[in-house]
CSV table of C-alpha atoms in Angstrom, one decimal:
chain,number,residue,atom,x,y,z
A,20,MET,CA,0.3,-0.4,0.2
A,21,ASP,CA,1.0,3.3,-0.8
A,22,LEU,CA,1.0,6.3,1.0
A,23,GLU,CA,2.4,9.0,-0.3
A,24,SER,CA,0.3,10.5,-2.5
A,25,TRP,CA,-2.1,13.8,-1.4
A,26,PRO,CA,-5.2,13.5,-1.9
A,27,PRO,CA,-6.0,10.2,-0.8
A,28,GLN,CA,-7.3,7.8,-2.9
A,29,GLU,CA,-10.5,5.7,-3.2
A,30,ILE,CA,-11.6,6.7,0.4
A,31,GLY,CA,-13.6,3.9,2.3
A,32,ASP,CA,-17.1,4.1,3.3
A,33,LYS,CA,-15.3,3.1,7.1
A,34,LEU,CA,-13.3,4.3,9.9
A,35,VAL,CA,-12.1,2.7,12.8
A,36,MET,CA,-9.9,4.7,15.6
A,37,TRP,CA,-8.6,4.2,18.5
A,38,ASN,CA,-8.2,7.4,20.3
A,39,TRP,CA,-8.2,8.0,24.6
A,40,TYR,CA,-9.5,11.9,24.5
A,41,ASP,CA,-12.8,10.2,24.6
A,42,ASP,CA,-15.1,13.2,24.4
A,43,TRP,CA,-13.3,15.2,21.4
A,44,ALA,CA,-13.8,11.3,19.9
A,45,THR,CA,-17.3,11.4,20.0
A,46,TYR,CA,-17.1,14.6,18.2
A,47,ALA,CA,-14.3,13.6,15.8
A,48,LYS,CA,-16.7,10.4,14.7
A,49,ASN,CA,-19.6,13.1,14.0
A,50,ALA,CA,-18.2,15.7,12.1
A,51,PHE,CA,-16.0,13.5,10.0
A,52,SER,CA,-18.8,11.1,9.1
A,53,LYS,CA,-20.8,14.0,8.1
A,54,GLU,CA,-18.5,15.6,6.3
A,55,PHE,CA,-17.2,12.6,3.8
A,56,ASP,CA,-20.2,10.3,4.4
A,57,VAL,CA,-18.1,8.1,6.5
A,58,ASN,CA,-19.1,5.4,9.0
A,59,VAL,CA,-17.0,6.1,12.0
A,60,THR,CA,-16.1,3.9,15.0
A,61,ASN,CA,-14.0,4.4,18.2
A,62,SER,CA,-12.3,2.5,21.0
A,63,GLY,CA,-10.9,4.3,23.3
A,64,PHE,CA,-8.2,2.7,25.7
A,65,SER,CA,-6.2,3.0,29.2
A,66,SER,CA,-2.9,1.8,27.7
A,67,PRO,CA,-0.9,2.0,24.9
A,68,GLU,CA,-0.1,-1.9,25.7
A,69,GLN,CA,-3.7,-2.4,25.1
A,70,TRP,CA,-3.4,-1.2,20.7
A,71,TYR,CA,0.4,-2.2,20.7
A,72,SER,CA,0.0,-5.5,21.3
A,73,GLN,CA,-2.5,-6.3,19.0
A,74,LEU,CA,0.0,-4.7,16.3
A,75,GLN,CA,2.3,-7.2,17.0
A,76,GLY,CA,-0.1,-9.8,16.4
A,77,GLY,CA,-0.8,-8.8,13.2
A,78,ASN,CA,-3.9,-5.8,12.5
A,79,SER,CA,-6.2,-5.4,10.9
A,80,GLU,CA,-8.9,-4.3,12.6
A,81,ILE,CA,-7.1,-0.3,13.4
A,82,ASP,CA,-7.5,2.7,11.2
A,83,ASN,CA,-6.4,5.6,13.0
A,84,ILE,CA,-4.3,5.7,16.3
A,85,SER,CA,-3.6,8.0,18.8
A,86,ALA,CA,-0.7,7.0,20.0
A,87,THR,CA,2.1,8.1,22.4
A,88,ALA,CA,5.5,9.5,21.4
A,89,ASN,CA,7.3,7.0,22.7
A,90,TRP,CA,5.3,4.0,21.8
A,91,VAL,CA,5.3,5.3,18.3
A,92,GLU,CA,9.6,5.1,18.6
A,93,ARG,CA,8.5,1.0,19.7
A,94,SER,CA,6.2,1.0,16.5
A,95,ILE,CA,8.1,1.9,14.1
A,96,GLU,CA,11.3,0.1,14.9
A,97,ASN,CA,9.2,-2.5,14.3
A,98,ASP,CA,7.8,-1.7,10.9
A,99,LEU,CA,4.0,-1.6,12.2
A,100,LEU,CA,3.0,1.8,10.4
A,101,TYR,CA,3.0,3.9,7.6
A,102,PRO,CA,5.1,6.9,6.7
A,103,LEU,CA,2.6,9.6,5.8
A,104,PRO,CA,3.3,12.0,3.1
A,105,VAL,CA,3.1,15.1,5.4
A,106,ASP,CA,4.8,17.9,3.1
A,107,LYS,CA,2.4,17.3,1.0
A,108,MET,CA,-0.2,17.2,3.5
A,109,PRO,CA,-2.2,20.3,3.9
A,110,SER,CA,-2.5,20.8,7.7
A,111,TRP,CA,0.6,19.2,8.2
A,112,LYS,CA,1.8,23.8,8.0
A,113,ASN,CA,-0.7,23.9,11.3
A,114,ILE,CA,1.3,21.9,13.5
A,115,THR,CA,3.7,24.0,15.9
A,116,LYS,CA,7.9,24.4,15.6
A,117,ARG,CA,7.5,22.7,18.9
A,118,VAL,CA,6.8,19.5,18.8
A,119,LYS,CA,7.4,19.6,15.1
A,120,ASP,CA,11.5,20.0,16.0
A,121,VAL,CA,11.2,16.6,18.0
A,122,GLY,CA,11.4,14.9,15.5
A,123,THR,CA,11.5,11.3,17.3
A,124,TYR,CA,8.8,9.5,15.1
A,125,GLN,CA,11.0,10.4,12.0
A,126,LYS,CA,13.2,7.4,11.0
A,127,GLY,CA,15.3,7.2,7.5
A,128,GLY,CA,13.8,11.0,6.0
A,129,LYS,CA,10.5,9.6,6.1
A,130,THR,CA,7.9,10.9,8.9
A,131,TYR,CA,5.8,8.3,10.8
A,132,GLY,CA,2.8,10.5,12.4
A,133,VAL,CA,1.3,13.7,12.8
A,134,PRO,CA,1.5,15.3,16.4
A,135,GLU,CA,-2.1,15.5,17.4
A,136,SER,CA,-1.9,17.4,21.2
A,137,ILE,CA,1.8,18.1,23.5
A,138,VAL,CA,1.9,16.4,27.2
A,139,LEU,CA,2.8,18.5,29.7
A,140,TYR,CA,3.1,16.9,33.1
A,141,PRO,CA,2.9,20.1,34.7
A,142,LEU,CA,3.5,20.7,39.1
A,143,THR,CA,-0.2,21.0,39.6
A,144,TYR,CA,-0.7,23.4,42.5
A,145,ASN,CA,-3.6,25.2,44.6
A,146,THR,CA,-3.8,29.1,44.1
A,147,ASN,CA,-4.8,29.3,47.5
A,148,HIS,CA,-1.9,27.6,49.3
A,149,PHE,CA,0.6,29.1,47.6
A,150,ASN,CA,0.2,33.3,46.6
A,151,LYS,CA,3.1,32.3,43.6
A,152,ALA,CA,3.6,29.3,41.5
A,153,PRO,CA,5.6,27.2,43.7
A,154,THR,CA,9.5,27.5,42.0
A,155,SER,CA,10.7,24.2,42.9
A,156,TRP,CA,10.1,20.5,43.3
A,157,ASP,CA,10.7,20.4,46.5
A,158,VAL,CA,7.4,21.7,47.5
A,159,LEU,CA,6.9,17.7,47.5
A,160,TRP,CA,9.8,17.0,49.5
A,161,ASP,CA,8.1,19.7,52.6
A,162,GLU,CA,7.7,18.6,56.0
A,163,SER,CA,5.0,22.1,56.7
A,164,ASN,CA,3.4,19.8,53.7
A,165,LYS,CA,2.7,16.9,54.8
A,166,GLY,CA,-0.8,15.4,54.2
A,167,LYS,CA,-1.6,17.9,52.0
A,168,ILE,CA,0.5,16.4,48.8
A,169,THR,CA,0.3,14.0,46.3
A,170,MET,CA,2.1,11.6,43.4
A,171,TRP,CA,1.6,9.8,40.6
A,172,ASP,CA,0.8,5.9,41.0
A,173,ASN,CA,2.9,5.3,37.8
A,174,SER,CA,6.8,4.6,37.9
A,175,THR,CA,7.9,6.2,34.5
A,176,VAL,CA,7.0,9.6,35.8
A,177,SER,CA,7.4,9.4,39.6
A,178,CYS,CA,10.9,8.5,38.8
A,179,GLN,CA,11.3,10.7,36.1
A,180,ILE,CA,10.4,13.9,38.9
A,181,ALA,CA,12.5,12.2,41.8
A,182,ALA,CA,15.6,12.4,39.2
A,183,LEU,CA,14.7,16.5,38.0
A,184,TYR,CA,14.5,16.6,41.6
A,185,THR,CA,17.6,15.2,42.5
A,186,GLY,CA,19.5,17.1,40.0
A,187,GLN,CA,20.0,14.2,37.1
A,188,ASN,CA,18.6,13.1,33.5
A,189,PRO,CA,15.0,11.6,33.5
A,190,ILE,CA,15.6,10.1,30.7
A,191,ASP,CA,19.2,9.0,31.2
A,192,PRO,CA,19.7,9.1,35.4
A,193,ASP,CA,23.1,8.3,36.8
A,194,ASP,CA,22.7,7.3,40.5
A,195,PHE,CA,19.1,5.1,41.2
A,196,LYS,CA,19.7,4.1,44.8
A,197,GLU,CA,19.0,8.4,44.9
A,198,ILE,CA,16.1,8.3,43.0
A,199,GLU,CA,15.0,5.7,45.3
A,200,GLU,CA,16.1,7.1,48.4
A,201,VAL,CA,14.3,10.8,47.9
A,202,LEU,CA,10.8,8.5,46.9
A,203,LYS,CA,10.8,6.6,49.5
A,204,GLN,CA,11.8,9.9,52.2
A,205,GLN,CA,8.4,11.4,50.1
A,206,LYS,CA,6.1,8.5,51.0
A,207,PRO,CA,5.3,9.7,54.7
A,208,LEU,CA,4.6,13.4,53.7
A,209,LEU,CA,1.7,11.8,51.1
A,210,LYS,CA,-2.2,12.0,51.2
A,211,THR,CA,-2.1,9.4,48.9
A,212,TYR,CA,-0.8,8.2,45.3
A,213,TRP,CA,-3.5,8.7,42.6
A,214,GLY,CA,-4.0,5.8,40.0
A,215,ASP,CA,-6.5,7.0,37.8
A,216,TYR,CA,-6.6,10.5,36.7
A,217,GLN,CA,-9.8,11.3,38.2
A,218,GLN,CA,-9.2,10.8,41.0
A,219,GLY,CA,-5.9,12.7,40.8
A,220,MET,CA,-8.4,15.4,39.7
A,221,SER,CA,-11.0,15.2,42.6
A,222,MET,CA,-8.2,15.2,45.2
A,223,PHE,CA,-7.0,19.0,43.7
A,224,VAL,CA,-11.1,19.9,43.1
A,225,ASN,CA,-12.1,18.6,47.0
A,226,GLU,CA,-8.6,20.7,48.0
A,227,ASP,CA,-8.0,17.3,49.5
A,228,VAL,CA,-4.0,18.3,48.6
A,229,VAL,CA,-1.9,21.4,47.4
A,230,ALA,CA,0.6,20.1,45.2
A,231,GLY,CA,1.1,17.3,42.9
A,232,PRO,CA,2.0,15.7,39.4
A,233,LEU,CA,-2.1,16.7,37.0
A,234,THR,CA,-2.0,16.3,34.0
A,235,MET,CA,-1.9,20.0,32.0
A,236,GLY,CA,-6.1,18.6,30.7
A,237,ARG,CA,-7.0,17.5,33.9
A,238,THR,CA,-5.8,20.5,35.7
A,239,TYR,CA,-7.7,22.3,32.9
A,240,SER,CA,-10.8,20.7,33.7
A,241,ALA,CA,-10.1,21.4,37.1
A,242,LYS,CA,-9.9,25.2,36.8
A,243,PHE,CA,-12.8,25.7,33.9
A,244,HIS,CA,-15.1,22.8,34.5
A,245,GLU,CA,-15.1,22.3,38.2
A,246,ASN,CA,-13.9,25.9,39.3
A,247,ALA,CA,-10.9,24.5,41.6
A,248,PRO,CA,-8.1,26.8,42.5
A,249,VAL,CA,-5.9,25.9,40.4
A,250,ASN,CA,-3.0,26.5,38.1
A,251,TYR,CA,0.1,24.4,37.6
A,252,THR,CA,3.9,25.1,37.1
A,253,ALA,CA,7.0,23.9,35.4
A,254,PRO,CA,9.9,24.0,38.2
A,255,LYS,CA,13.0,25.3,38.0
A,256,GLU,CA,14.3,21.6,37.6
A,257,GLY,CA,12.4,21.3,35.0
A,258,ALA,CA,9.1,18.7,33.7
A,259,LEU,CA,8.9,16.1,31.3
A,260,PHE,CA,6.3,16.5,28.1
A,261,THR,CA,5.6,14.2,25.3
A,262,SER,CA,3.3,14.1,22.3
A,263,ASP,CA,0.2,11.5,20.7
A,264,LEU,CA,0.3,11.8,17.4
A,265,PHE,CA,-2.0,10.2,14.9
A,266,VAL,CA,-0.6,7.4,13.0
A,267,ILE,CA,-1.5,4.8,10.4
A,268,PRO,CA,-0.8,0.8,11.1
A,269,LYS,CA,0.5,-1.9,8.8
A,270,GLY,CA,-2.8,-3.6,8.4
A,271,ALA,CA,-5.4,-0.7,8.5
A,272,PRO,CA,-8.0,-1.8,6.1
A,273,ASN,CA,-9.4,1.9,5.7
A,274,PRO,CA,-5.9,2.9,5.7
A,275,MET,CA,-7.0,6.0,2.9
A,276,THR,CA,-9.6,6.8,5.1
A,277,SER,CA,-7.4,7.3,7.9
A,278,LEU,CA,-5.0,9.6,5.3
A,279,GLN,CA,-7.9,11.9,5.3
A,280,PHE,CA,-9.4,12.0,8.5
A,281,THR,CA,-5.7,12.8,10.1
A,282,ASN,CA,-5.7,15.9,7.9
A,283,TRP,CA,-9.0,17.0,8.7
A,284,ALA,CA,-8.1,16.0,12.3
A,285,SER,CA,-5.3,18.9,11.9
A,286,GLN,CA,-7.2,22.0,11.0
A,287,LYS,CA,-7.7,24.5,13.3
A,288,LYS,CA,-11.1,24.1,14.1
A,289,HIS,CA,-11.4,20.5,15.1
A,290,ALA,CA,-7.5,21.1,17.1
A,291,ALA,CA,-9.4,24.1,19.1
A,292,LYS,CA,-11.9,21.7,19.2
A,293,LEU,CA,-9.9,19.0,20.8
A,294,PHE,CA,-8.3,21.3,23.7
A,295,THR,CA,-11.6,22.7,24.6
A,296,GLU,CA,-13.2,19.2,25.3
A,297,MET,CA,-9.6,18.0,26.7
A,298,GLY,CA,-8.1,21.3,28.6
A,299,TYR,CA,-4.3,19.0,26.3
A,300,MET,CA,-2.6,21.4,24.4
A,301,PRO,CA,-3.2,20.5,20.9
A,302,ALA,CA,-0.1,20.8,18.3
A,303,VAL,CA,-2.2,23.4,16.0
A,304,ASN,CA,-1.4,26.8,16.7
A,305,ILE,CA,-5.0,27.9,18.2
A,306,ASP,CA,-4.4,31.4,19.4
A,307,SER,CA,-6.6,33.0,17.2
A,308,GLU,CA,-9.5,30.3,18.3
A,309,LEU,CA,-8.9,30.9,22.6
A,310,SER,CA,-10.4,33.4,25.1
A,311,LYS,CA,-8.1,36.1,26.7
A,312,GLU,CA,-8.2,33.1,29.5
A,313,GLN,CA,-7.7,30.0,27.8
A,314,ARG,CA,-4.4,31.9,26.0
A,315,GLU,CA,-2.7,32.6,29.1
A,316,PHE,CA,-3.4,29.0,30.6
A,317,THR,CA,-2.0,27.5,27.1
A,318,ASN,CA,0.8,29.9,27.6
A,319,TRP,CA,4.2,28.1,28.1
A,320,PRO,CA,7.3,30.7,28.7
A,321,ASP,CA,10.2,29.9,26.7
A,322,SER,CA,12.4,30.3,30.0
A,323,TRP,CA,10.5,27.0,31.1
A,324,ASN,CA,12.9,23.8,31.0
A,325,LEU,CA,11.1,21.4,29.4
A,326,VAL,CA,12.5,17.7,28.5
A,327,PHE,CA,11.2,15.8,25.9
A,328,GLN,CA,10.0,12.1,27.1
A,329,LYS,CA,11.0,10.1,24.4
A,330,GLN,CA,11.9,5.9,24.4
A,331,LEU,CA,13.7,5.3,27.7
A,332,SER,CA,16.5,2.3,27.5
A,333,GLN,CA,15.3,-1.3,28.7
A,334,ASN,CA,17.7,-1.2,31.2
A,335,VAL,CA,15.8,2.5,32.7
A,336,ARG,CA,12.4,1.0,32.7
A,337,ASP,CA,13.9,-1.7,34.5
A,338,LYS,CA,15.6,0.5,37.2
A,339,TYR,CA,12.3,2.8,37.4
A,340,SER,CA,9.8,-0.8,37.8
A,341,GLU,CA,12.1,-2.4,40.0
A,342,ILE,CA,11.8,1.1,42.4
A,343,TRP,CA,8.8,1.4,42.1
A,344,THR,CA,8.0,-1.3,43.3
A,345,ALA,CA,10.6,-0.8,46.0
A,346,VAL,CA,8.4,2.7,47.3
A,347,LYS,CA,5.3,1.1,47.5
A,348,SER,CA,6.3,-1.7,49.4
A,349,ALA,CA,8.5,0.2,52.1
């Protein structure tokens, strides 16, 4: 199958997508179906392993995936994705430089995805408790905040925050023992670990906690939908960010329809809908579509030290998993 031409030829009448931005996916299903007379279905998912294992087993169902960058890297390495003719796709010009420059979804001169969103893992804080944004992750180790802080029950994210806090490279740290030690020191200070996004957001909405890692999207929902006194920042030690991308897996039964959808979804009005529905930063510049308050919320100062969360080595993944098991059982 050749996906190198544009516009797509022989568009089918079906599209099966796996997109975990559920509310936006509902909007996209209806709008794309109406515009192109295509029957669209969507399967949300809680873990990328769900679609990745299906691709490994031989995909014959999924046309389009909202895939996180590090999983896209794995998929490229294992020849599970089609390269896309991005230079010919009209909406490619809408993708912002911040995420175009990352390039982990490109290999051998080919591009295997179109960025959908930019996902920041910031420090979220209660604006009633802090009269200005905290400047350091050390608020999560501050005894004065005992019982009012939280951490994400996620081995990679929590270990990477600990790596940043201890001045290490979160992608390739050199002192795993120190990471484990500070996470064990932190544990008695926590209200609890949060396990799912709704739980994490609810703790901030109910003001059970005043600081902790939470995604930008859930912070947006807490602030704009629940009127919670929250905001987010990137501490001086840095914060991780990644990207979700539209990809077309090998074996897709409707690859041309998927290619048309990928270009459609990257138009400004559809990308803006992603932000207003979900609160995540689209990979498209949508400033002209937002209110002043929304633009302020999406403003990431150039001074922020943001580290792209590219694929970790197997050794680092294993070490982070071992550390997290030790911390949780301590």
